[in-house]
Short mmCIF file of C-alpha atoms in Angstrom, two decimals:
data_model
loop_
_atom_site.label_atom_id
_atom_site.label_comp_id
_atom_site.label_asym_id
_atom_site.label_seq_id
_atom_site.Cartn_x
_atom_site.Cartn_y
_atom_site.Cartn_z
CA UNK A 931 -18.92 -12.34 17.12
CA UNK A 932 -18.81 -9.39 14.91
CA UNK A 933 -19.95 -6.32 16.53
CA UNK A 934 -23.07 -4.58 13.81
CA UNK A 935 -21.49 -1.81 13.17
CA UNK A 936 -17.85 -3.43 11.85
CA UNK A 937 -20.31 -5.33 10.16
CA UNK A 938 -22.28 -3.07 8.44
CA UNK A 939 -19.31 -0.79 7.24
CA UNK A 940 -17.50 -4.08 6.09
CA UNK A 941 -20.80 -4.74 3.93
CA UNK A 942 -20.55 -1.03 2.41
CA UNK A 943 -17.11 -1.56 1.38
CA UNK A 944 -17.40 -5.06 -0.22
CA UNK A 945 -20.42 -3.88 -2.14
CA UNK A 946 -18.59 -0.29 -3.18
CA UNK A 947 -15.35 -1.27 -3.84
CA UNK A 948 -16.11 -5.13 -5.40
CA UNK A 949 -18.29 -2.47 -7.79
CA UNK A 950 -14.94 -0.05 -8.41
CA UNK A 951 -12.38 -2.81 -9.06
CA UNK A 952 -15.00 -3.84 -11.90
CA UNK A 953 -15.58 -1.19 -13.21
CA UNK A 954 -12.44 1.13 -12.76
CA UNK A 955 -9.43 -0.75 -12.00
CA UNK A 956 -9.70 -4.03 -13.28
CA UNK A 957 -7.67 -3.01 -16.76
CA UNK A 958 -5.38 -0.58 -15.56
CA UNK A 959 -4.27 -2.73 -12.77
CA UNK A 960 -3.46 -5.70 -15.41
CA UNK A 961 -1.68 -3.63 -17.34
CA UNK A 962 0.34 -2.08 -14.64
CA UNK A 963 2.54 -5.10 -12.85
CA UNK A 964 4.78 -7.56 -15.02
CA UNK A 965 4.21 -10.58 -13.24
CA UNK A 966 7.05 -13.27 -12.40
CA UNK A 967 8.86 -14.19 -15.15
CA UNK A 968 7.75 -16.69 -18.37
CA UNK A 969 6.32 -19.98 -18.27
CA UNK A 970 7.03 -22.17 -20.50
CA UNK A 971 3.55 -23.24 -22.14
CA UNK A 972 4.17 -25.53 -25.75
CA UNK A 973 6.20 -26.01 -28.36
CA UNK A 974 5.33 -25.27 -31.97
CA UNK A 975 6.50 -25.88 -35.67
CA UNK A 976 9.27 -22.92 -36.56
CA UNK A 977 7.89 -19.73 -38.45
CA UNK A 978 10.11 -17.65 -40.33
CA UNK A 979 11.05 -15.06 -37.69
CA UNK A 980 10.79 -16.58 -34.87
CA UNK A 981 13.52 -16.03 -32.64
CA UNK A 982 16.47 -18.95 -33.37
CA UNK A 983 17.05 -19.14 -29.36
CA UNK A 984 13.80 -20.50 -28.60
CA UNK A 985 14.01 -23.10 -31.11
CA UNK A 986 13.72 -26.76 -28.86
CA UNK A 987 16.64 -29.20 -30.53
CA UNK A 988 15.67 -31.87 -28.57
CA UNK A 989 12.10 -31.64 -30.46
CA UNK A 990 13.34 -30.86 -33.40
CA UNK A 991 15.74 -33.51 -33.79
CA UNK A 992 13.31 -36.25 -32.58
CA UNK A 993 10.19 -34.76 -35.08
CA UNK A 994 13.10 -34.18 -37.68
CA UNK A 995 11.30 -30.54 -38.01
CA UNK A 996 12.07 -27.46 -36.61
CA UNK A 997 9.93 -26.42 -33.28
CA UNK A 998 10.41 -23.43 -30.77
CA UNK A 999 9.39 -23.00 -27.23
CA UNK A 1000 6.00 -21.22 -26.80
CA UNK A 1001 6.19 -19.21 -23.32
CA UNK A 1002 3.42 -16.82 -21.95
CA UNK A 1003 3.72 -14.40 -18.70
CA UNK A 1004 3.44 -15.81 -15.43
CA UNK A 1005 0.36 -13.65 -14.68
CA UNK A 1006 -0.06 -15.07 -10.89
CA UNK A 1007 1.39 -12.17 -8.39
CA UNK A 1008 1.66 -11.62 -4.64
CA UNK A 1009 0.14 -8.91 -3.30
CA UNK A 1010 1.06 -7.58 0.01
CA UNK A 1011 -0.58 -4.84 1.71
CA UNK A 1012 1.72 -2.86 4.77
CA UNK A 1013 -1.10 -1.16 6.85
CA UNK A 1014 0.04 1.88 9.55
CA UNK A 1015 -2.56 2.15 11.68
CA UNK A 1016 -0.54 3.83 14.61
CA UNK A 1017 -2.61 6.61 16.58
CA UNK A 1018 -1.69 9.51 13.86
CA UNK A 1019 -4.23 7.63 11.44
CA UNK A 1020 -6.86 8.53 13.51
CA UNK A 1021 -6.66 12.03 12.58
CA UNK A 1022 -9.15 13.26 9.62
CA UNK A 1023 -11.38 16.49 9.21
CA UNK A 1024 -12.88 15.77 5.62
CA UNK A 1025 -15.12 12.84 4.66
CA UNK A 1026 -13.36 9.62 6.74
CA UNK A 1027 -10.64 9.63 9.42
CA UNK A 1028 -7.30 8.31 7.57
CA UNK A 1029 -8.20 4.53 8.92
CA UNK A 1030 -11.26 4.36 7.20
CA UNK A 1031 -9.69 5.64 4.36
CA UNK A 1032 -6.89 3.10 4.56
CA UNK A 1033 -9.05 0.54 4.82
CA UNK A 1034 -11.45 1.38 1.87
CA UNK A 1035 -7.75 1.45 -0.43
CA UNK A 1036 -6.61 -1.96 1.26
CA UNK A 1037 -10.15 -3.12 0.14
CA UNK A 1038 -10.15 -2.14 -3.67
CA UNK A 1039 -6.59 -3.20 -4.19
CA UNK A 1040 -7.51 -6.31 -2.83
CA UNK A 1041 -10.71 -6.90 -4.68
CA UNK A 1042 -8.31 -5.60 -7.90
CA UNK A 1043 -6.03 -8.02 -7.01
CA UNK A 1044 -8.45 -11.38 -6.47
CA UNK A 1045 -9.88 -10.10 -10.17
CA UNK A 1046 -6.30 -11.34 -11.54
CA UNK A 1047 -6.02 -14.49 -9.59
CA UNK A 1048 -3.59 -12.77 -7.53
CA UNK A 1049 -2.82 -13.53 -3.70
CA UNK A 1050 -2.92 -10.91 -1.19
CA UNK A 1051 -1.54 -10.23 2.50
CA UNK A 1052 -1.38 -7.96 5.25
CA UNK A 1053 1.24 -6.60 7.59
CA UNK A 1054 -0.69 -4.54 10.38
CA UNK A 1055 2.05 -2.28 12.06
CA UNK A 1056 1.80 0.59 14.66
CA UNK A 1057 5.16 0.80 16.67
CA UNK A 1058 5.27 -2.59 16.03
CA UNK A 1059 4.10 -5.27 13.75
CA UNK A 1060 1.05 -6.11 15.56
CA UNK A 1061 -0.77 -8.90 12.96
CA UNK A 1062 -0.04 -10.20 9.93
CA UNK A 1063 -1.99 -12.51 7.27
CA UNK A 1064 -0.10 -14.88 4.99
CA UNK A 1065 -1.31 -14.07 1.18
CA UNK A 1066 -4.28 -16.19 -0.03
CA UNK A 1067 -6.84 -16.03 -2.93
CA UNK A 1068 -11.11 -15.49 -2.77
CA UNK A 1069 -13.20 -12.93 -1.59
CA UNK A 1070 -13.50 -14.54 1.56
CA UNK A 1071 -9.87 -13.94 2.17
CA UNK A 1072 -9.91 -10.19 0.94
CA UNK A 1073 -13.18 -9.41 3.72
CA UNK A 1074 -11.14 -10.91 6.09
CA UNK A 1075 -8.25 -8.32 5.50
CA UNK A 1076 -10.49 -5.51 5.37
CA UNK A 1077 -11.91 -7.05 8.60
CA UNK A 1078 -8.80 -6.98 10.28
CA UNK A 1079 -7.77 -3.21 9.08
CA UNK A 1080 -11.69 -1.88 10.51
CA UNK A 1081 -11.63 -4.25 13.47
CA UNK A 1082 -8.33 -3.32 14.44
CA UNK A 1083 -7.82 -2.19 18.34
CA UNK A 1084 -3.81 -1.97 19.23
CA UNK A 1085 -2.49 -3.51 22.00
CA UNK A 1086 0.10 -0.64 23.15
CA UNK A 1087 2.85 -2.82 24.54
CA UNK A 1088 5.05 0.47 24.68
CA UNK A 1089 1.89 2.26 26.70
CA UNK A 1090 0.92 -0.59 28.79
CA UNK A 1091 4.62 -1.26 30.08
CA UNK A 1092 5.53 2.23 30.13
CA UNK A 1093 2.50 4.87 30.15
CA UNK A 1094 4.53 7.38 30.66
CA UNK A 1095 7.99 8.67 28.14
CA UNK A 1096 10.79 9.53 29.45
CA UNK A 1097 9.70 13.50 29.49
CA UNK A 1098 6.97 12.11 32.05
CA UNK A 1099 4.21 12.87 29.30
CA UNK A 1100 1.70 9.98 29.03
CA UNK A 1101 1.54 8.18 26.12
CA UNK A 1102 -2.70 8.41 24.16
CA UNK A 1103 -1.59 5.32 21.58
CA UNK A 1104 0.64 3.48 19.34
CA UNK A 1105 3.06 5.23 17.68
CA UNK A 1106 5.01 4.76 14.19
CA UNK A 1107 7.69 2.42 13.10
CA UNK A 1108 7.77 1.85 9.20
CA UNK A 1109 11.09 0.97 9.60
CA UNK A 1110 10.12 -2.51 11.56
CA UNK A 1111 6.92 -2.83 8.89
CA UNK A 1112 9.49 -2.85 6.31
CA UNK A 1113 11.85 -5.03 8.05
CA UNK A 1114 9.00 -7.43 8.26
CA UNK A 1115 7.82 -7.33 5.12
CA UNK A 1116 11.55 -7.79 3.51
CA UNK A 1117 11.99 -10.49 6.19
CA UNK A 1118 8.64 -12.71 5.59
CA UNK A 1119 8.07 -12.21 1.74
CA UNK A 1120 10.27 -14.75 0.55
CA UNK A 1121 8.87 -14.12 -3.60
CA UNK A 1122 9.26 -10.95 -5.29
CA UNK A 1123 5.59 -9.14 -4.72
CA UNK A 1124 3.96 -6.02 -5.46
CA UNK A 1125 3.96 -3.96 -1.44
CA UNK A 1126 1.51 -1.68 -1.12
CA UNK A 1127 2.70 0.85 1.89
CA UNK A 1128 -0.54 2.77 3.27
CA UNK A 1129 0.62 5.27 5.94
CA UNK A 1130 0.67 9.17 6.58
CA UNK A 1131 4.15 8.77 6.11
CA UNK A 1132 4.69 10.36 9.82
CA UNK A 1133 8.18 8.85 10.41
CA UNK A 1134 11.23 9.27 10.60
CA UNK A 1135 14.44 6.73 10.11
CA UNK A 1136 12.90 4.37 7.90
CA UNK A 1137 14.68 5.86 4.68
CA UNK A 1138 16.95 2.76 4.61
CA UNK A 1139 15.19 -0.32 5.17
CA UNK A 1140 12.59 0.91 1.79
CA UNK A 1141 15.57 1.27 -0.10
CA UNK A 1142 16.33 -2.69 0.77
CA UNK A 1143 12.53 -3.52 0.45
CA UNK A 1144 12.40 -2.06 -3.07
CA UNK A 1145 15.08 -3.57 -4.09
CA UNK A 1146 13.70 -7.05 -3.05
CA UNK A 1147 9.77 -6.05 -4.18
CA UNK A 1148 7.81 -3.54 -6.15
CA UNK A 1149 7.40 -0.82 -3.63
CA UNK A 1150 4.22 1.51 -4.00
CA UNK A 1151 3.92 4.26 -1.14
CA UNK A 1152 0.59 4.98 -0.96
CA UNK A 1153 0.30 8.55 1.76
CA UNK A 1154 -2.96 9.08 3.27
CA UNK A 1155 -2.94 13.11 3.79
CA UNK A 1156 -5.55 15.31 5.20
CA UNK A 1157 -5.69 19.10 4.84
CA UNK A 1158 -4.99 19.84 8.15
CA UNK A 1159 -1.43 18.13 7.74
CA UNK A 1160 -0.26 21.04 5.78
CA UNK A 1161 -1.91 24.20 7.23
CA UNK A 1162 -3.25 25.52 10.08
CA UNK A 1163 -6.95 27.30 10.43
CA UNK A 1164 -7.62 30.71 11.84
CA UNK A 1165 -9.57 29.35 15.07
CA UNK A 1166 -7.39 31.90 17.40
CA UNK A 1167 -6.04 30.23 20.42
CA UNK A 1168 -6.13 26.80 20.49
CA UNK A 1169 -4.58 23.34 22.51
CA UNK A 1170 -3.00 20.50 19.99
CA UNK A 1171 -2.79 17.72 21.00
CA UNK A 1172 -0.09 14.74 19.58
CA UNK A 1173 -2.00 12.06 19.45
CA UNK A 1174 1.04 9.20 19.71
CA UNK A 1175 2.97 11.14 22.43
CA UNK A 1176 -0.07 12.31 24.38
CA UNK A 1177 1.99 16.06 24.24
CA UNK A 1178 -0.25 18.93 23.62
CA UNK A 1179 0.72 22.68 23.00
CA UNK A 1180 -0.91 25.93 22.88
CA UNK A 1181 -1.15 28.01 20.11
CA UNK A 1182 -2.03 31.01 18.41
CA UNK A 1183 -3.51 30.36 15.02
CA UNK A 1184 -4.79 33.91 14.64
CA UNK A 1185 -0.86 34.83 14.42
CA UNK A 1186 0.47 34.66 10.72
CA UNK A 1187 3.79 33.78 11.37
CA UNK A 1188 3.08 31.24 13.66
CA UNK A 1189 0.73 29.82 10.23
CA UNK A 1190 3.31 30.45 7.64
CA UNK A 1191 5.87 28.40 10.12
CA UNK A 1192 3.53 25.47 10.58
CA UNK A 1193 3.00 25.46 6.65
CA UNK A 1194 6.62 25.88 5.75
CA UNK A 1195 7.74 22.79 8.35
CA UNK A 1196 5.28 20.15 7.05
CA UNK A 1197 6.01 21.15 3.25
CA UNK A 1198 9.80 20.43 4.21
CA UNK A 1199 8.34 17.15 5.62
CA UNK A 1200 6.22 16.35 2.91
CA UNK A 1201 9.51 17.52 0.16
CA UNK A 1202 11.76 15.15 2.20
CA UNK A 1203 9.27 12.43 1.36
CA UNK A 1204 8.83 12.51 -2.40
CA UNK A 1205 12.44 13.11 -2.71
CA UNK A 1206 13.29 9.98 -1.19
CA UNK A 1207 10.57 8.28 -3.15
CA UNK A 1208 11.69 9.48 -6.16
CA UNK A 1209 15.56 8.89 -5.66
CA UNK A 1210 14.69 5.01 -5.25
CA UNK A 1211 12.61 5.33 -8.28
CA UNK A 1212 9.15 4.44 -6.98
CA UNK A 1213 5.36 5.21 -7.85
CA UNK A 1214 4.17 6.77 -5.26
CA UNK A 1215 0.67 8.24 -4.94
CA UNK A 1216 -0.87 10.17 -2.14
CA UNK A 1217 -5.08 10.27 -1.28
CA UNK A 1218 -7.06 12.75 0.51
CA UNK A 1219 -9.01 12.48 3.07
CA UNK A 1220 -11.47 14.66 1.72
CA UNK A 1221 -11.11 13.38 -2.00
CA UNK A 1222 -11.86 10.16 -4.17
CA UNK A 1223 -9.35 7.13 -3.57
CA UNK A 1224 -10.27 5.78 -6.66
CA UNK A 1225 -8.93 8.59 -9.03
CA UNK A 1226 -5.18 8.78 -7.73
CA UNK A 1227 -4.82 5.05 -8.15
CA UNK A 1228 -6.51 4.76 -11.21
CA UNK A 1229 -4.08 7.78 -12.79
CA UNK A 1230 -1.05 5.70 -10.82
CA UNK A 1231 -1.90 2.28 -12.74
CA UNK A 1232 -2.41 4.72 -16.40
CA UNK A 1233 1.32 5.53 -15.82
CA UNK A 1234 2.98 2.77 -15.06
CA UNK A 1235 0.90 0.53 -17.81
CA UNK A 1236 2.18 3.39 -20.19
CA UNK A 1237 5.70 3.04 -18.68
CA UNK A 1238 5.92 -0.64 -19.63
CA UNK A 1239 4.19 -0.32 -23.10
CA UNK A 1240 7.22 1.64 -23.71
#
């Protein structure tokens, strides 16, 4: 049984985001992913310049006219979608805590994808790969993936078999490991797909195994941030507290320094991130908590369906 209120929020989000991939994505995201290859669809008489290598001589010399291949693009894609949903998701102070926020994106690239007869699948991972769904077609298929991301309670193996790290602190959830999403996403896709990575990008180590991915797929990072990643209020003194680790520290937000350090740290972070996204060439796009996740994609799909007009 579905509990009512996974229910109800999976009914907002069909009905929103069915309604957005309509009505705001559903040319851009066409536009913006070559699919597989050609397909060979018919042959027709010869017209003066058509290219000579398509021209069929096995046709041709049984018709005793010239005819060339007709191909069109294999529009028919894969679609997976790589999910973090460690404990760091949890985290939000704007309009939606970065898993609802995840899974409203999962949702309207799905319901984008479904519009263009495309498949779609999901890798759930927190320090593990905890589920995964093999790609399928219908809107049956895309509730059920947003059903999994909104329904989705970890099962800490790491925490249950050792609630405590080796520091002795005790461990509040599931922690990060992009690296092993990645690994099973290069491992399992057998077909060259479009993987959509939705995470806060809170890692470290994984720098390597989305160089192999996107060389294998068509990587898009897409980083959930918040506001609070980057600086820190004025509340005076206050207790953090990691929400992975379970560590929590005490600090002095009224002191500038102690500000300007936080800030400067997670901008190094956040630096080190789009530089390695950008040396492996990939369109990256990052979406607010706070902020619509429909215009960052939209803009992302404008460029790259510019790119390949070019």
């Amino acid at each position: 049984m579905i509990p009512k209120e996974l229910l109800a929020a999976l009914r907002t989000i069909e009905i929103h985001t069915a309604r957005l991939a309509n009505e705001q994505l559903s040319g851009t995201y066409t536009s913006s992913f070559k699919g597989q290859g050609l397909a060979f669809r018919e042959v027709r008489p010869y017209q003066p310049g058509d290219d000579v290598r398509t021209i069929d001589w096995n046709v041709s010399a049984r018709m005793n006219e010239t005819f060339v291949k007709v191909f069109v693009e294999e529009r028919e894609m894969t679609v997976m979608l790589v999910v973090d949903l460690s404990a760091s998701e949890r985290f939000g102070t704007r309009r939606a805590p970065k898993t609802r926020v995840a899974s409203e994106v999962a949702a309207l690239l799905a319901f984008s994808a479904i519009r263009n007869n495309d498949r779609v699948g999901l890798i759930i991972a927190t320090d593990k790969v905890d589920r995964m769904v093999p790609p399928k077609k219908g809107e049956k298929h895309v509730m059920r993936v947003v059903r999994e991301i909104l329904g989705f309670e970890p099962k800490w193996s790491e925490a249950a078999a050792h609630p405590y790290d080796e520091r002795g602190r005790m461990r509040l959830g599931a922690g990060t490991n992009l690296k092993g999403a990645l690994e099973s996403l290069v491992r399992t896709s057998r077909r060259r797909s479009i993987a959509f990575v939705v995470s806060d990008f809170f890692d470290a180590g994984y720098e390597r195994t989305l160089a192999l991915a996107s060389a294998k797929h068509d990587v898009v990072p897409v980083v959930l941030v918040d506001p609070r990643d980057a600086t820190l209020p004025d509340v005076g003194i206050a207790t953090f507290e990691d929400l992975e680790s379970g560590e929590s520290v005490v600090v002095d937000t009224g002191d500038p320094s102690v500000r300007t350090w936080y800030a400067t740290a997670m901008k190094r972070i956040a630096d080190g991130r789009r530089a390695a996204f950008h040396k492996l060439g990939l369109d990256a796009v990052e979406i607010e908590t706070g902020g619509s996740f429909v215009r960052p994609l939209r803009d992302l799909f404008a460029r790259r369906a510019k790119r390949i007009r070019r």
